[in-house]
């Protein structure tokens, strides 16, 4: 009997979901290195029926599904200087303290999102971030296409005023460049992005992976450069456990000790991107069997 649509919104016949989590520029490098290394081991995650991307994962997902470059070519781009330049300035101690206070003062991901939204809007108003136009130009140069891929891609972002999570897709009406820029808009570091008259910030604010968006898919692989979880932000591991409890086969891959060392202390430093990519490719050989057990029927 043919599959029919279910209450989760999973299309008929769809089975596999790839979740690409947040993690800055080093997260981009590690995820692409991991994808390349897994492909070299015979596990091709680009066949996913759904890709969910948050922050770094949004950039990787859009590049992966563009079909413009092979795994190897995507990997080689990580070893070169990043197009559009880059800044090694990361989260300052003062900004980190404001993040910590936001966590302690919040009781839900939405409240936390509102608090970080205020930080983002305040930084933009006071000229502490690049202009939205400057940032958009950088994202556009790093993406391989200004069109949404034909394959299903969800790009997450958080409403700066309400703290609500939204997943943008091809049907949302938002340009893919704007959706990815919003998903990568680290509060206080990069400017919020206006889509549909509303300001949006980093999708990783709600969750480091947002793996819950893969609910209903039977086989789910999560690549999570950040394992963050706290009193208001649900960790990738906890989200995967909920998917497993619902009957899915899941696998969460997080950076090895060698990869974490390659990342350094600043995930937004473009100089660390190449080392992170190499670490991801090296780690993939150790993860391939576990990932294949979930991915392959």
Coordinates of N, CA, C and O in Angstrom, one line a residue, residues 136 153 169 176-177 181 195 202 223 231 262:
X136 N 24.6 40.8 4.4 CA 23.9 40.0 3.4 C 24.8 39.8 2.2 O 24.8 38.7 1.6
X153 N 14.5 21.8 2.2 CA 15.5 22.4 3.2 C 14.7 23.3 4.1 O 14.0 24.2 3.7
X169 N 11.4 27.9 4.4 CA 11.6 27.0 3.3 C 11.3 27.6 1.9 O 11.0 28.8 1.9
X176 N 16.4 32.8 -0.1 CA 17.3 31.9 0.6 C 18.5 32.6 1.3 O 18.9 32.3 2.4
X177 N 19.0 33.7 0.6 CA 20.1 34.4 1.2 C 19.7 35.1 2.5 O 20.4 35.0 3.5
X181 N 21.1 34.2 6.2 CA 21.7 35.3 6.9 C 21.0 35.4 8.3 O 21.6 35.7 9.3
X195 N 12.8 40.0 7.5 CA 12.0 39.2 6.6 C 10.6 39.4 6.9 O 10.2 39.2 8.0
X202 N 19.6 34.4 15.0 CA 20.2 33.1 14.9 C 19.3 31.9 15.3 O 18.7 31.9 16.4
X223 N 24.2 16.1 12.9 CA 25.6 16.5 13.0 C 25.6 17.8 13.9 O 25.1 18.8 13.4
X231 N 19.0 25.0 31.0 CA 17.7 25.1 31.6 C 16.6 25.5 30.6 O 15.4 25.2 30.9
X262 N 40.9 21.5 17.4 CA 41.0 22.2 16.2 C 40.1 23.4 16.1 O 40.5 24.4 15.5

